[in-house]
Structures are given as C-alpha cells and as structure tokens.
XYZ file of N, CA and C in Angstrom:
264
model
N 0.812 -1.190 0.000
C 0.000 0.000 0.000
C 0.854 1.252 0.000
N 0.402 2.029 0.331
C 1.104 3.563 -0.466
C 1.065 3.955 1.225
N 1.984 4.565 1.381
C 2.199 5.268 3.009
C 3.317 6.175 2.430
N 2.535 7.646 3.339
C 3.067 8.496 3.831
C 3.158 9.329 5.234
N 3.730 10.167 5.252
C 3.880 10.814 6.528
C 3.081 12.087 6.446
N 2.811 12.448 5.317
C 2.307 13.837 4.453
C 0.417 13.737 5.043
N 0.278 14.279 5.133
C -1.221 13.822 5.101
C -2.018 14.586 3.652
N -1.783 15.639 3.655
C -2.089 16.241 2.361
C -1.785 15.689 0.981
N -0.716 15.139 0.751
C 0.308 14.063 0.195
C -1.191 12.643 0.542
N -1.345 12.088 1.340
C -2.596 10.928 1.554
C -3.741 11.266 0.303
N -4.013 12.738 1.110
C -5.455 12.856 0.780
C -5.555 13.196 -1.028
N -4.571 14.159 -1.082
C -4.264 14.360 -2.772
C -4.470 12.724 -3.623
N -3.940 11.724 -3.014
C -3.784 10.038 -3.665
C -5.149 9.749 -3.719
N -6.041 10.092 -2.471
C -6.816 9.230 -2.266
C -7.816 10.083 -3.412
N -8.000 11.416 -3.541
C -8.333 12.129 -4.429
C -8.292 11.430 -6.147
N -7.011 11.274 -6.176
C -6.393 10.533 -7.604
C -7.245 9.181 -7.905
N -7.454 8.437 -6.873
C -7.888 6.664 -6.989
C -9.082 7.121 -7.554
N -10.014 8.415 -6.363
C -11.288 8.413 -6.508
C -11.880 8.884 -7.975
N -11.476 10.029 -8.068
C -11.396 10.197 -9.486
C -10.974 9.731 -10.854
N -9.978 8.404 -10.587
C -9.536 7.586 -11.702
C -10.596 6.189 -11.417
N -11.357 5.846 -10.772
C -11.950 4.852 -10.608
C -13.601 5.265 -11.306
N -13.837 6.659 -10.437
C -14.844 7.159 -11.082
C -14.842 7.533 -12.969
N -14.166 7.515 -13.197
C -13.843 8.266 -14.813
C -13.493 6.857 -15.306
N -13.788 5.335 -14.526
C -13.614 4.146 -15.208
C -14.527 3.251 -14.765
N -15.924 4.235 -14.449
C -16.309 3.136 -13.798
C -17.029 2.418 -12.704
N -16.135 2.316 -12.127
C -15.474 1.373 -11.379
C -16.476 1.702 -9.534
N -17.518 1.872 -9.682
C -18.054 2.126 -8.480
C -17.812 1.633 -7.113
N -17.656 0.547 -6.911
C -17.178 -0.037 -5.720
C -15.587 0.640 -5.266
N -15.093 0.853 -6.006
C -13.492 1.592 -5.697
C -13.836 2.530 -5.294
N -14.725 3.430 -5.942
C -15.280 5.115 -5.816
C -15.487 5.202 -3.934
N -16.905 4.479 -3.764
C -16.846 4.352 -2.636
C -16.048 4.062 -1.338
N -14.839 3.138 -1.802
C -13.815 2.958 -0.768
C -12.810 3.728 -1.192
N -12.394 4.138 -1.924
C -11.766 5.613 -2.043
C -12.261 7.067 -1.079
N -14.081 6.393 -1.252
C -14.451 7.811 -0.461
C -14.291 7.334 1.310
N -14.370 6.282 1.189
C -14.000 5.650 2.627
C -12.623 5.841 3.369
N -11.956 5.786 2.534
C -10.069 5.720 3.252
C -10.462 7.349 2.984
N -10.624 8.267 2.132
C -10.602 9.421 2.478
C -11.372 9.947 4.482
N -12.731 9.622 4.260
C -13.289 9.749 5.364
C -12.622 9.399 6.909
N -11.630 8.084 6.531
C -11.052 7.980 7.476
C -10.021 8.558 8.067
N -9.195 9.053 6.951
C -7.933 9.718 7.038
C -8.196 11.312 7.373
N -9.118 11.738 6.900
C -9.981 13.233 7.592
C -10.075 12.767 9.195
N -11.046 11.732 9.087
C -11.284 11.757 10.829
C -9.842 11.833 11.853
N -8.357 10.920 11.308
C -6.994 10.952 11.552
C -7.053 12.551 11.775
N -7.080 13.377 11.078
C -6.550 14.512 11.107
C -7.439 15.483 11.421
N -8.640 15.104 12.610
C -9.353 15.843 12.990
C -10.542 16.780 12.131
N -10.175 16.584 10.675
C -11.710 17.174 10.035
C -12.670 16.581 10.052
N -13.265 16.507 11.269
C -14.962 15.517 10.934
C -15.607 16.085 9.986
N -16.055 17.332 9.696
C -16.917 17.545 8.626
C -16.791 16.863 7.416
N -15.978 17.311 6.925
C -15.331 16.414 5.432
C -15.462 14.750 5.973
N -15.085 14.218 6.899
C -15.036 12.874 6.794
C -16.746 12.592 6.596
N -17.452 12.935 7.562
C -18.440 12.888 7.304
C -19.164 13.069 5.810
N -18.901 14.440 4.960
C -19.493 14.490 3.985
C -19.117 13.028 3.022
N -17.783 12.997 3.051
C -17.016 11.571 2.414
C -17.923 10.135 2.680
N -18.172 9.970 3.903
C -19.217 8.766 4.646
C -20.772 9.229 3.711
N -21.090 10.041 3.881
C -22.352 10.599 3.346
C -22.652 9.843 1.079
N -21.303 10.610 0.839
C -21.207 10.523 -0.314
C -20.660 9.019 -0.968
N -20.264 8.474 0.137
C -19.851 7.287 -0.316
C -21.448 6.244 -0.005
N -22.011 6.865 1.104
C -22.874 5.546 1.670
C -24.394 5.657 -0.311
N -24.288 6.861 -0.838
C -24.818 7.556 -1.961
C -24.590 6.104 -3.037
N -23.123 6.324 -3.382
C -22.498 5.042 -3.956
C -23.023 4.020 -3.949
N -22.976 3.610 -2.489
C -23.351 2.190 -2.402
C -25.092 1.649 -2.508
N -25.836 3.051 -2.484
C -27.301 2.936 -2.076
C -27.733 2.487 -3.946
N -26.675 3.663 -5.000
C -26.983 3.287 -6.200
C -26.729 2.252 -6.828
N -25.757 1.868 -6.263
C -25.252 -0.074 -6.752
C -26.404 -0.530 -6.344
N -26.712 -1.071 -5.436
C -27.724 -1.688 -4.617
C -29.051 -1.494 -5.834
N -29.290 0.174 -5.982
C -30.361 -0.009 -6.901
C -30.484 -0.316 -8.218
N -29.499 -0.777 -8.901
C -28.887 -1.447 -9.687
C -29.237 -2.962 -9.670
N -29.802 -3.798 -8.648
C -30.009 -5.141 -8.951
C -31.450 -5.267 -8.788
N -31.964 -6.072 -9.516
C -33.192 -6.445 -9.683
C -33.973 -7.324 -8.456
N -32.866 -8.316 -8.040
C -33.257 -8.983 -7.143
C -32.966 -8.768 -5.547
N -34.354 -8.701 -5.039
C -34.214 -7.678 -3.550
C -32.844 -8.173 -2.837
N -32.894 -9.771 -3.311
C -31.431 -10.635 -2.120
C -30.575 -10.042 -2.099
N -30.247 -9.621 -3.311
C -29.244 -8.554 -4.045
C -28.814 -7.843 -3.203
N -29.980 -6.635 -3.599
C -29.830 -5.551 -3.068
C -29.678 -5.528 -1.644
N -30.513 -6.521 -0.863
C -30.060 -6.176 0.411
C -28.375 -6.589 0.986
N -28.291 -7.726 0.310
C -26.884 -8.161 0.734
C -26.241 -6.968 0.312
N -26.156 -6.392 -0.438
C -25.235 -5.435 -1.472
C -24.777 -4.333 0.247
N -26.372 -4.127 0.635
C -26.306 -2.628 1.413
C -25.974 -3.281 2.882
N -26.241 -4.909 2.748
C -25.746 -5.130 4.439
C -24.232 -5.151 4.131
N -23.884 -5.818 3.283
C -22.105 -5.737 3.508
C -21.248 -4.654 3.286
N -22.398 -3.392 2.776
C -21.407 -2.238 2.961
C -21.677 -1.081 3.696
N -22.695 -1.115 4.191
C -23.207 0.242 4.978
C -22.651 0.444 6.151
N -22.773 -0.759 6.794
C -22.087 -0.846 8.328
C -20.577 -0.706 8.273
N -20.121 -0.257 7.419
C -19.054 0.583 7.146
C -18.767 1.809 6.479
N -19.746 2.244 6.975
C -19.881 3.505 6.308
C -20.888 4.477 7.198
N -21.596 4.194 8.554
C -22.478 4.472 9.074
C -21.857 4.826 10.701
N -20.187 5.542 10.506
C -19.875 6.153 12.253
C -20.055 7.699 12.134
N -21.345 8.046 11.488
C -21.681 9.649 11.959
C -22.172 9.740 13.611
C-alpha cells in the first residue's frame, strides 16, 4: 500500500484513486476511495469532510444496490457495505 507521513500528500492520492476509478467506472473503488478518504480526515481531525465523504460514499453504495433487480441482491449489497460507512 502507499504510506506516507504527508497527510495532504494521503489525501491528494486518495483524491487521484477516486477520481480515476470514477472516470472508469469502477463504483465499488469510488466508494472505498471515499472511505479511506473519510477515514484519514477523521486521523486529522476534520470531521466535517469525513463525514461528507461517509455521506457521499454511503450515496455510492445505495446506487449499486439499486442497480439489482433482485431484492437478495440488493439487500446483501447494502448489508455488507453500509455498516461501514455508518460512524456519523
């Protein structure tokens, strides 16, 4: 994994994934992109932003979810990812 000491340096990367995953795609990345962001805010004391990040990611995962036809789906979809995404 990618480690730094920088935190700005973190968040700029995590910026990069989110936006190269999004511009491919790639939704499930989007969301845990917006997740390691959220977390690494909370590290450095910005709850707001982490929060909006939790907010915008839990968004993500609500539209995958509505994406499957079959409820099993969808619910599994939102049980295995919400409860990671739900420390407001």
């Amino acid at each position: 994994g990618c480690q730094t000491e920088n935190p700005e340096e973190a968040l700029a990367a995590l910026a990069r994934a989110e936006e190269a995953a999004s511009s491919l795609g790639m939704r499930p990345d989007v969301w845990k992109a917006m997740l390691a962001t959220s977390q690494a805010c909370e590290r450095l004391g910005e709850r707001e932003l982490a929060r909006a990040k939790r907010r915008a990611a839990r968004e993500v995962v609500e539209d995958i979810a509505a994406g499957f036809t079959d409820q099993e789906l969808k619910d599994a979809s939102r049980d295995a990812t919400l409860p990671l995404l739900t420390s407001d």
